[in-house]
PDB file of C-alpha atoms in Angstrom:
ATOM      1  CA  MET A   1      71.940  40.030 -22.786  1.00  0.00           C
ATOM      2  CA  ARG A   2      68.763  39.646 -20.750  1.00  0.00           C
ATOM      3  CA  SER A   3      68.894  40.405 -17.053  1.00  0.00           C
ATOM      4  CA  PRO A   4      68.357  37.516 -14.598  1.00  0.00           C
ATOM      5  CA  SER A   5      65.112  39.091 -13.394  1.00  0.00           C
ATOM      6  CA  ARG A   6      63.723  39.316 -16.938  1.00  0.00           C
ATOM      7  CA  CYS A   7      64.720  35.719 -17.606  1.00  0.00           C
ATOM      8  CA  ALA A   8      62.996  34.598 -14.405  1.00  0.00           C
ATOM      9  CA  SER A   9      59.862  36.506 -15.392  1.00  0.00           C
ATOM     10  CA  ALA A  10      59.870  34.915 -18.812  1.00  0.00           C
ATOM     11  CA  LEU A  11      60.330  31.454 -17.307  1.00  0.00           C
ATOM     12  CA  ALA A  12      57.464  32.068 -14.886  1.00  0.00           C
ATOM     13  CA  ALA A  13      55.254  33.160 -17.775  1.00  0.00           C
ATOM     14  CA  ILE A  14      56.141  29.986 -19.687  1.00  0.00           C
ATOM     15  CA  ARG A  15      55.298  27.874 -16.634  1.00  0.00           C
ATOM     16  CA  MET A  16      52.019  29.725 -16.162  1.00  0.00           C
ATOM     17  CA  ASP A  17      51.150  29.240 -19.838  1.00  0.00           C
ATOM     18  CA  ARG A  18      51.929  25.549 -19.483  1.00  0.00           C
ATOM     19  CA  ARG A  19      49.675  25.249 -16.417  1.00  0.00           C
ATOM     20  CA  ASN A  20      46.884  27.052 -18.256  1.00  0.00           C
ATOM     21  CA  PHE A  21      47.417  24.810 -21.261  1.00  0.00           C
ATOM     22  CA  VAL A  22      47.253  21.660 -19.138  1.00  0.00           C
ATOM     23  CA  ALA A  23      44.118  22.896 -17.358  1.00  0.00           C
ATOM     24  CA  ALA A  24      42.504  23.771 -20.660  1.00  0.00           C
ATOM     25  CA  LEU A  25      43.519  20.425 -22.139  1.00  0.00           C
ATOM     26  CA  GLY A  26      41.934  18.656 -19.159  1.00  0.00           C
ATOM     27  CA  ALA A  27      38.720  20.588 -19.631  1.00  0.00           C
ATOM     28  CA  VAL A  28      38.705  19.728 -23.332  1.00  0.00           C
ATOM     29  CA  GLY A  29      39.179  16.068 -22.446  1.00  0.00           C
ATOM     30  CA  VAL A  30      36.192  16.151 -20.107  1.00  0.00           C
ATOM     31  CA  ALA A  31      34.141  17.878 -22.799  1.00  0.00           C
ATOM     32  CA  ILE A  32      35.143  15.307 -25.429  1.00  0.00           C
ATOM     33  CA  VAL A  33      34.127  12.402 -23.181  1.00  0.00           C
ATOM     34  CA  ALA A  34      30.827  14.105 -22.370  1.00  0.00           C
ATOM     35  CA  GLN A  35      30.134  14.807 -26.042  1.00  0.00           C
ATOM     36  CA  ALA A  36      30.970  11.222 -27.016  1.00  0.00           C
ATOM     37  CA  THR A  37      28.577   9.895 -24.374  1.00  0.00           C
ATOM     38  CA  ARG A  38      25.907  12.411 -25.352  1.00  0.00           C
ATOM     39  CA  ALA A  39      26.189  11.466 -29.022  1.00  0.00           C
ATOM     40  CA  GLN A  40      25.329   7.895 -28.100  1.00  0.00           C
ATOM     41  CA  THR A  41      22.554   8.347 -25.537  1.00  0.00           C
ATOM     42  CA  ALA A  42      21.233  11.897 -25.479  1.00  0.00           C
ATOM     43  CA  ILE A  43      17.652  12.830 -26.153  1.00  0.00           C
ATOM     44  CA  LEU A  44      17.633  15.704 -28.634  1.00  0.00           C
ATOM     45  CA  THR A  45      14.350  17.588 -28.716  1.00  0.00           C
ATOM     46  CA  ASP A  46      13.421  19.681 -31.745  1.00  0.00           C
ATOM     47  CA  GLU A  47      11.765  23.094 -31.506  1.00  0.00           C
ATOM     48  CA  VAL A  48       8.721  22.446 -33.638  1.00  0.00           C
ATOM     49  CA  GLY A  49       5.812  24.187 -31.946  1.00  0.00           C
ATOM     50  CA  ILE A  50       7.897  25.721 -29.172  1.00  0.00           C
ATOM     51  CA  GLU A  51      10.079  28.747 -28.565  1.00  0.00           C
ATOM     52  CA  SER A  52      13.320  28.890 -26.585  1.00  0.00           C
ATOM     53  CA  ASP A  53      15.781  31.636 -25.829  1.00  0.00           C
ATOM     54  CA  SER A  54      18.129  33.097 -23.251  1.00  0.00           C
ATOM     55  CA  THR A  55      17.774  36.364 -21.388  1.00  0.00           C
ATOM     56  CA  ARG A  56      18.913  38.030 -18.178  1.00  0.00           C
ATOM     57  CA  ILE A  57      16.939  39.019 -15.116  1.00  0.00           C
ATOM     58  CA  ALA A  58      17.798  41.343 -12.254  1.00  0.00           C
ATOM     59  CA  VAL A  59      18.821  39.653  -9.011  1.00  0.00           C
ATOM     60  CA  ILE A  60      20.710  40.766  -5.941  1.00  0.00           C
ATOM     61  CA  GLY A  61      24.286  41.433  -6.953  1.00  0.00           C
ATOM     62  CA  GLY A  62      23.911  41.255 -10.691  1.00  0.00           C
ATOM     63  CA  SER A  63      22.058  40.210 -13.803  1.00  0.00           C
ATOM     64  CA  MET A  64      21.407  36.467 -13.938  1.00  0.00           C
ATOM     65  CA  PRO A  65      21.233  34.579 -17.249  1.00  0.00           C
ATOM     66  CA  ILE A  66      18.291  32.232 -17.688  1.00  0.00           C
ATOM     67  CA  PHE A  67      17.285  29.809 -20.425  1.00  0.00           C
ATOM     68  CA  PHE A  68      13.611  29.284 -21.093  1.00  0.00           C
ATOM     69  CA  ALA A  69      11.409  27.244 -23.398  1.00  0.00           C
ATOM     70  CA  LYS A  70       7.650  27.387 -23.895  1.00  0.00           C
ATOM     71  CA  PRO A  71       4.900  26.448 -26.341  1.00  0.00           C
ATOM     72  CA  ALA A  72       4.640  28.930 -29.196  1.00  0.00           C
ATOM     73  CA  ASP A  73       1.895  31.566 -29.078  1.00  0.00           C
ATOM     74  CA  THR A  74       0.446  30.397 -25.768  1.00  0.00           C
ATOM     75  CA  LYS A  75      -0.263  32.383 -22.630  1.00  0.00           C
ATOM     76  CA  THR A  76      -1.014  31.630 -18.969  1.00  0.00           C
ATOM     77  CA  LEU A  77       1.221  28.576 -18.868  1.00  0.00           C
ATOM     78  CA  PRO A  78       2.063  26.337 -15.945  1.00  0.00           C
ATOM     79  CA  THR A  79       5.673  27.072 -15.019  1.00  0.00           C
ATOM     80  CA  VAL A  80       8.454  24.668 -14.053  1.00  0.00           C
ATOM     81  CA  LEU A  81      11.728  25.910 -12.579  1.00  0.00           C
ATOM     82  CA  VAL A  82      14.500  23.569 -13.743  1.00  0.00           C
ATOM     83  CA  VAL A  83      17.405  23.684 -11.286  1.00  0.00           C
ATOM     84  CA  GLU A  84      20.820  22.809 -12.621  1.00  0.00           C
ATOM     85  CA  GLU A  85      23.255  20.069 -11.759  1.00  0.00           C
ATOM     86  CA  ILE A  86      26.664  20.880 -10.336  1.00  0.00           C
ATOM     87  CA  TYR A  87      27.811  21.331 -13.963  1.00  0.00           C
ATOM     88  CA  GLY A  88      25.479  24.248 -14.659  1.00  0.00           C
ATOM     89  CA  VAL A  89      22.910  24.901 -17.368  1.00  0.00           C
ATOM     90  CA  SER A  90      24.248  22.433 -19.915  1.00  0.00           C
ATOM     91  CA  ASP A  91      22.916  21.234 -23.281  1.00  0.00           C
ATOM     92  CA  TYR A  92      21.223  18.459 -21.319  1.00  0.00           C
ATOM     93  CA  LEU A  93      19.404  20.883 -19.032  1.00  0.00           C
ATOM     94  CA  ARG A  94      18.318  23.037 -21.946  1.00  0.00           C
ATOM     95  CA  ASP A  95      16.921  19.932 -23.603  1.00  0.00           C
ATOM     96  CA  VAL A  96      14.983  19.114 -20.426  1.00  0.00           C
ATOM     97  CA  CYS A  97      13.408  22.573 -20.772  1.00  0.00           C
ATOM     98  CA  ARG A  98      12.462  21.863 -24.380  1.00  0.00           C
ATOM     99  CA  ARG A  99      10.910  18.532 -23.403  1.00  0.00           C
ATOM    100  CA  LEU A 100       8.752  20.301 -20.830  1.00  0.00           C
ATOM    101  CA  ALA A 101       7.796  23.005 -23.334  1.00  0.00           C
ATOM    102  CA  LYS A 102       6.596  20.296 -25.719  1.00  0.00           C
ATOM    103  CA  LEU A 103       4.248  19.178 -22.946  1.00  0.00           C
ATOM    104  CA  GLY A 104       2.769  22.629 -22.452  1.00  0.00           C
ATOM    105  CA  TYR A 105       4.996  24.106 -19.733  1.00  0.00           C
ATOM    106  CA  LEU A 106       6.991  27.298 -19.504  1.00  0.00           C
ATOM    107  CA  ALA A 107      10.342  25.886 -18.345  1.00  0.00           C
ATOM    108  CA  VAL A 108      12.939  28.224 -16.838  1.00  0.00           C
ATOM    109  CA  ALA A 109      16.533  27.226 -16.052  1.00  0.00           C
ATOM    110  CA  PRO A 110      18.526  29.899 -14.178  1.00  0.00           C
ATOM    111  CA  GLU A 111      22.332  30.117 -14.205  1.00  0.00           C
ATOM    112  CA  LEU A 112      22.622  30.064 -10.426  1.00  0.00           C
ATOM    113  CA  PHE A 113      26.442  29.920 -10.584  1.00  0.00           C
ATOM    114  CA  PHE A 114      26.814  33.039 -12.735  1.00  0.00           C
ATOM    115  CA  ARG A 115      28.508  35.066  -9.980  1.00  0.00           C
ATOM    116  CA  GLN A 116      31.321  32.511  -9.853  1.00  0.00           C
ATOM    117  CA  GLY A 117      32.264  33.030 -13.502  1.00  0.00           C
ATOM    118  CA  ASN A 118      33.258  30.349 -15.983  1.00  0.00           C
ATOM    119  CA  MET A 119      33.606  27.000 -14.251  1.00  0.00           C
ATOM    120  CA  ALA A 120      34.267  24.966 -17.397  1.00  0.00           C
ATOM    121  CA  PRO A 121      38.019  24.558 -16.677  1.00  0.00           C
ATOM    122  CA  ILE A 122      37.161  22.830 -13.395  1.00  0.00           C
ATOM    123  CA  GLY A 123      36.416  19.412 -14.816  1.00  0.00           C
ATOM    124  CA  ASP A 124      36.897  17.499 -11.576  1.00  0.00           C
ATOM    125  CA  ARG A 125      33.644  17.116  -9.630  1.00  0.00           C
ATOM    126  CA  PRO A 126      35.157  17.160  -6.088  1.00  0.00           C
ATOM    127  CA  ALA A 127      37.246  20.208  -6.969  1.00  0.00           C
ATOM    128  CA  LEU A 128      34.222  21.959  -8.434  1.00  0.00           C
ATOM    129  CA  SER A 129      32.203  21.279  -5.312  1.00  0.00           C
ATOM    130  CA  ALA A 130      34.944  22.329  -2.917  1.00  0.00           C
ATOM    131  CA  THR A 131      36.053  25.479  -4.718  1.00  0.00           C
ATOM    132  CA  THR A 132      32.776  26.840  -5.992  1.00  0.00           C
ATOM    133  CA  VAL A 133      29.431  25.177  -5.428  1.00  0.00           C
ATOM    134  CA  SER A 134      29.697  24.571  -1.683  1.00  0.00           C
ATOM    135  CA  ARG A 135      30.432  28.282  -1.195  1.00  0.00           C
ATOM    136  CA  ILE A 136      27.158  29.472  -2.722  1.00  0.00           C
ATOM    137  CA  PRO A 137      24.769  30.589   0.049  1.00  0.00           C
ATOM    138  CA  ASP A 138      21.408  28.831   0.120  1.00  0.00           C
ATOM    139  CA  ALA A 139      19.730  32.144   0.932  1.00  0.00           C
ATOM    140  CA  GLN A 140      21.091  33.586  -2.324  1.00  0.00           C
ATOM    141  CA  VAL A 141      19.797  30.603  -4.294  1.00  0.00           C
ATOM    142  CA  MET A 142      16.326  30.957  -2.772  1.00  0.00           C
ATOM    143  CA  SER A 143      16.279  34.650  -3.690  1.00  0.00           C
ATOM    144  CA  ASP A 144      17.402  33.922  -7.260  1.00  0.00           C
ATOM    145  CA  LEU A 145      14.638  31.340  -7.698  1.00  0.00           C
ATOM    146  CA  ASP A 146      12.105  33.836  -6.376  1.00  0.00           C
ATOM    147  CA  ALA A 147      13.294  36.218  -9.099  1.00  0.00           C
ATOM    148  CA  CYS A 148      12.709  33.489 -11.696  1.00  0.00           C
ATOM    149  CA  VAL A 149       9.165  32.988 -10.464  1.00  0.00           C
ATOM    150  CA  ALA A 150       8.525  36.735 -10.704  1.00  0.00           C
ATOM    151  CA  TRP A 151       9.955  36.819 -14.243  1.00  0.00           C
ATOM    152  CA  ALA A 152       7.864  33.826 -15.305  1.00  0.00           C
ATOM    153  CA  THR A 153       4.606  35.273 -13.986  1.00  0.00           C
ATOM    154  CA  ASN A 154       5.335  38.476 -15.928  1.00  0.00           C
ATOM    155  CA  ASN A 155       6.105  36.547 -19.114  1.00  0.00           C
ATOM    156  CA  GLY A 156       3.184  34.207 -19.656  1.00  0.00           C
ATOM    157  CA  GLY A 157       3.395  31.993 -16.584  1.00  0.00           C
ATOM    158  CA  ASP A 158       0.335  31.210 -14.453  1.00  0.00           C
ATOM    159  CA  PRO A 159       1.108  32.358 -10.870  1.00  0.00           C
ATOM    160  CA  ARG A 160      -1.240  29.660  -9.518  1.00  0.00           C
ATOM    161  CA  ARG A 161       0.606  26.816 -11.263  1.00  0.00           C
ATOM    162  CA  ILE A 162       4.313  26.823 -10.453  1.00  0.00           C
ATOM    163  CA  ALA A 163       6.487  23.774  -9.852  1.00  0.00           C
ATOM    164  CA  ALA A 164      10.189  23.055  -9.436  1.00  0.00           C
ATOM    165  CA  THR A 165      12.385  20.163 -10.411  1.00  0.00           C
ATOM    166  CA  GLY A 166      16.135  19.773 -10.043  1.00  0.00           C
ATOM    167  CA  PHE A 167      18.910  17.288 -10.627  1.00  0.00           C
ATOM    168  CA  ASP A 168      21.921  16.433  -8.448  1.00  0.00           C
ATOM    169  CA  TRP A 169      22.854  19.744  -6.736  1.00  0.00           C
ATOM    170  CA  GLY A 170      19.537  21.047  -7.984  1.00  0.00           C
ATOM    171  CA  GLY A 171      17.716  18.151  -6.335  1.00  0.00           C
ATOM    172  CA  ARG A 172      18.901  19.309  -2.929  1.00  0.00           C
ATOM    173  CA  VAL A 173      17.921  22.876  -3.806  1.00  0.00           C
ATOM    174  CA  VAL A 174      14.398  21.751  -4.713  1.00  0.00           C
ATOM    175  CA  TRP A 175      13.874  20.222  -1.262  1.00  0.00           C
ATOM    176  CA  LEU A 176      14.900  23.519   0.309  1.00  0.00           C
ATOM    177  CA  TYR A 177      12.846  25.647  -2.063  1.00  0.00           C
ATOM    178  CA  ALA A 178       9.793  23.593  -1.157  1.00  0.00           C
ATOM    179  CA  THR A 179      10.217  24.897   2.385  1.00  0.00           C
ATOM    180  CA  HIS A 180      10.779  28.453   1.186  1.00  0.00           C
ATOM    181  CA  ASN A 181       8.034  29.124  -1.360  1.00  0.00           C
ATOM    182  CA  ALA A 182       4.521  28.168  -0.322  1.00  0.00           C
ATOM    183  CA  LYS A 183       3.217  29.233  -3.756  1.00  0.00           C
ATOM    184  CA  LEU A 184       4.688  26.152  -5.425  1.00  0.00           C
ATOM    185  CA  ALA A 185       2.114  23.590  -6.457  1.00  0.00           C
ATOM    186  CA  ALA A 186       4.599  20.719  -6.603  1.00  0.00           C
ATOM    187  CA  ALA A 187       8.281  19.824  -6.526  1.00  0.00           C
ATOM    188  CA  VAL A 188      10.348  16.891  -7.798  1.00  0.00           C
ATOM    189  CA  ALA A 189      13.906  16.295  -6.550  1.00  0.00           C
ATOM    190  CA  TRP A 190      16.160  14.000  -8.571  1.00  0.00           C
ATOM    191  CA  TYR A 191      18.898  12.403  -6.431  1.00  0.00           C
ATOM    192  CA  GLY A 192      19.494  15.498  -4.326  1.00  0.00           C
ATOM    193  CA  LEU A 193      21.737  15.112  -1.278  1.00  0.00           C
ATOM    194  CA  LEU A 194      19.724  14.822   1.918  1.00  0.00           C
ATOM    195  CA  ASP A 195      22.128  15.074   4.834  1.00  0.00           C
ATOM    196  CA  THR A 196      25.502  16.713   4.258  1.00  0.00           C
ATOM    197  CA  PRO A 197      27.754  18.831   6.514  1.00  0.00           C
ATOM    198  CA  ARG A 198      26.268  22.123   7.670  1.00  0.00           C
ATOM    199  CA  THR A 199      28.235  25.253   6.855  1.00  0.00           C
ATOM    200  CA  ARG A 200      27.709  28.989   7.110  1.00  0.00           C
ATOM    201  CA  GLU A 201      26.498  29.028   3.495  1.00  0.00           C
ATOM    202  CA  THR A 202      24.444  25.822   3.796  1.00  0.00           C
ATOM    203  CA  PRO A 203      23.194  25.834   7.409  1.00  0.00           C
ATOM    204  CA  LEU A 204      20.278  23.469   6.810  1.00  0.00           C
ATOM    205  CA  GLN A 205      19.921  20.273   4.821  1.00  0.00           C
ATOM    206  CA  PRO A 206      16.726  18.622   3.530  1.00  0.00           C
ATOM    207  CA  ALA A 207      16.755  16.215   6.463  1.00  0.00           C
ATOM    208  CA  ASP A 208      16.534  19.206   8.826  1.00  0.00           C
ATOM    209  CA  VAL A 209      13.492  20.868   7.289  1.00  0.00           C
ATOM    210  CA  VAL A 210      10.907  18.160   6.685  1.00  0.00           C
ATOM    211  CA  GLU A 211       8.482  19.774   9.103  1.00  0.00           C
ATOM    212  CA  ARG A 212       8.801  23.034   7.154  1.00  0.00           C
ATOM    213  CA  LEU A 213       7.782  21.621   3.772  1.00  0.00           C
ATOM    214  CA  LYS A 214       5.050  23.755   2.272  1.00  0.00           C
ATOM    215  CA  VAL A 215       4.362  21.812  -0.945  1.00  0.00           C
ATOM    216  CA  PRO A 216       4.193  18.147  -2.009  1.00  0.00           C
ATOM    217  CA  VAL A 217       7.617  16.776  -2.952  1.00  0.00           C
ATOM    218  CA  LEU A 218       8.485  13.661  -4.939  1.00  0.00           C
ATOM    219  CA  GLY A 219      12.038  12.372  -4.496  1.00  0.00           C
ATOM    220  CA  LEU A 220      13.621  10.116  -7.139  1.00  0.00           C
ATOM    221  CA  TYR A 221      16.726   8.214  -6.004  1.00  0.00           C
ATOM    222  CA  GLY A 222      19.052   5.379  -6.975  1.00  0.00           C
ATOM    223  CA  GLY A 223      19.596   2.387  -4.723  1.00  0.00           C
ATOM    224  CA  LYS A 224      23.245   2.193  -5.781  1.00  0.00           C
ATOM    225  CA  ASP A 225      24.032   5.885  -5.445  1.00  0.00           C
ATOM    226  CA  ALA A 226      27.555   6.174  -4.048  1.00  0.00           C
ATOM    227  CA  GLU A 227      26.919   9.788  -3.022  1.00  0.00           C
ATOM    228  CA  ILE A 228      23.680   9.244  -1.103  1.00  0.00           C
ATOM    229  CA  PRO A 229      23.802   6.388   1.426  1.00  0.00           C
ATOM    230  CA  PRO A 230      20.696   4.173   1.678  1.00  0.00           C
ATOM    231  CA  GLU A 231      20.406   5.092   5.352  1.00  0.00           C
ATOM    232  CA  ASP A 232      19.988   8.751   4.402  1.00  0.00           C
ATOM    233  CA  ILE A 233      17.085   7.854   2.126  1.00  0.00           C
ATOM    234  CA  GLU A 234      15.422   5.675   4.770  1.00  0.00           C
ATOM    235  CA  MET A 235      15.882   8.377   7.394  1.00  0.00           C
ATOM    236  CA  MET A 236      14.252  10.900   5.051  1.00  0.00           C
ATOM    237  CA  ARG A 237      11.383   8.534   4.331  1.00  0.00           C
ATOM    238  CA  ALA A 238      10.728   8.089   8.042  1.00  0.00           C
ATOM    239  CA  ARG A 239      10.683  11.841   8.603  1.00  0.00           C
ATOM    240  CA  LEU A 240       8.432  12.456   5.611  1.00  0.00           C
ATOM    241  CA  ALA A 241       5.838  10.142   7.148  1.00  0.00           C
ATOM    242  CA  LEU A 242       5.416  12.785   9.867  1.00  0.00           C
ATOM    243  CA  ALA A 243       5.267  15.766   7.482  1.00  0.00           C
ATOM    244  CA  ASP A 244       2.085  17.720   6.924  1.00  0.00           C
ATOM    245  CA  GLU A 245       2.507  17.730   3.137  1.00  0.00           C
ATOM    246  CA  GLU A 246       2.061  14.778   0.829  1.00  0.00           C
ATOM    247  CA  CYS A 247       5.597  13.652   0.025  1.00  0.00           C
ATOM    248  CA  THR A 248       7.131  10.415  -1.162  1.00  0.00           C
ATOM    249  CA  ILE A 249      10.458   8.939  -2.263  1.00  0.00           C
ATOM    250  CA  VAL A 250      10.884   6.396  -5.045  1.00  0.00           C
ATOM    251  CA  VAL A 251      14.091   4.356  -5.147  1.00  0.00           C
ATOM    252  CA  TYR A 252      15.321   2.526  -8.234  1.00  0.00           C
ATOM    253  CA  PRO A 253      17.333  -0.400  -6.803  1.00  0.00           C
ATOM    254  CA  GLU A 254      19.835  -0.788  -9.656  1.00  0.00           C
ATOM    255  CA  ALA A 255      20.380   2.903 -10.435  1.00  0.00           C
ATOM    256  CA  GLY A 256      23.266   5.029  -9.257  1.00  0.00           C
ATOM    257  CA  HIS A 257      23.660   8.785  -9.080  1.00  0.00           C
ATOM    258  CA  ALA A 258      22.602  10.938 -12.053  1.00  0.00           C
ATOM    259  CA  PHE A 259      20.611   8.171 -13.707  1.00  0.00           C
ATOM    260  CA  HIS A 260      18.573  10.726 -15.679  1.00  0.00           C
ATOM    261  CA  ALA A 261      21.617  12.574 -17.097  1.00  0.00           C
ATOM    262  CA  ASP A 262      21.641  11.229 -20.643  1.00  0.00           C
ATOM    263  CA  TYR A 263      25.065  12.729 -21.434  1.00  0.00           C
ATOM    264  CA  ARG A 264      26.829  10.879 -18.621  1.00  0.00           C
ATOM    265  CA  PRO A 265      27.862   7.210 -18.277  1.00  0.00           C
ATOM    266  CA  THR A 266      25.524   6.945 -15.265  1.00  0.00           C
ATOM    267  CA  TYR A 267      22.451   7.251 -17.513  1.00  0.00           C
ATOM    268  CA  ARG A 268      19.883   4.451 -17.180  1.00  0.00           C
ATOM    269  CA  PRO A 269      17.169   4.807 -19.817  1.00  0.00           C
ATOM    270  CA  ALA A 270      14.514   2.636 -18.142  1.00  0.00           C
ATOM    271  CA  GLU A 271      14.757   4.346 -14.758  1.00  0.00           C
ATOM    272  CA  ALA A 272      15.050   7.785 -16.376  1.00  0.00           C
ATOM    273  CA  THR A 273      11.911   7.198 -18.434  1.00  0.00           C
ATOM    274  CA  ASP A 274       9.957   5.896 -15.464  1.00  0.00           C
ATOM    275  CA  GLY A 275      11.092   8.792 -13.271  1.00  0.00           C
ATOM    276  CA  TRP A 276      10.148  11.323 -15.942  1.00  0.00           C
ATOM    277  CA  GLN A 277       6.641   9.883 -16.179  1.00  0.00           C
ATOM    278  CA  ARG A 278       6.311   9.855 -12.404  1.00  0.00           C
ATOM    279  CA  MET A 279       7.328  13.518 -12.370  1.00  0.00           C
ATOM    280  CA  LEU A 280       4.690  14.415 -14.957  1.00  0.00           C
ATOM    281  CA  ASP A 281       2.044  12.429 -13.084  1.00  0.00           C
ATOM    282  CA  TRP A 282       3.041  14.221  -9.866  1.00  0.00           C
ATOM    283  CA  PHE A 283       2.656  17.585 -11.549  1.00  0.00           C
ATOM    284  CA  LYS A 284      -0.785  16.691 -12.911  1.00  0.00           C
ATOM    285  CA  ARG A 285      -1.871  15.325  -9.553  1.00  0.00           C
ATOM    286  CA  GLN A 286      -1.055  18.680  -7.977  1.00  0.00           C
ATOM    287  CA  GLY A 287      -2.936  20.692 -10.587  1.00  0.00           C
ATOM    288  CA  MET A 288      -0.038  21.416 -12.918  1.00  0.00           C
TER     289      MET A 288
END
């Protein structure tokens, strides 16, 4: 006959397995919904004429995975850092890299959350933000992006032509990186938060650092974005008018958050296409 303590341990293990199963099932459900949406709306870019791969680069505290795509057999390429959404370097983000490679860019997408481990089981956006993303220090992110620039310039990238673009969480990061790296030629921020609570890890927000911008920034935002109030956008516009750098914000009145994310229900093809072209025009205007 089993002892009470062994029975209790077995019961606890069963409960733990059940919790893990439920968490895993929830993550699978999120993945299924995302895949169903992606199957209907996603842009899928082939690799004819380009090369793509993953590698790791040395950063403070570890070895960071990156995904990159570039034109085949071409050197001295303009480089675009592609900064991830809150959901990481997804199939969508890798496809964005391939799209840029088709246009002649070396596109590099770093796994900036790699120190936090596998976040796939955290399917809930608020939980993901509260438990993981909000705890990542901005200073660490800036350092990691610097490492990407160094890797790119040693692997076929032109050090005089470097740009950054980012989506969602990455949009906020792009605003900050444009104050950090004066070597950038241009930056494009897609619906990045502008004025959120300051913490030890995130002591400054884009609204705080307009006067520190060192490169031209284009901001692309939705007029019906539930996460970014219209007053934040108008406040940022007013401050940008006083900035030394050429910066502008475009607002799509009928779009919400993540309107470029073609694997999510928020995707709006017309606004996404227009924003993409504006981004490319911005890059060309700044010598990219």
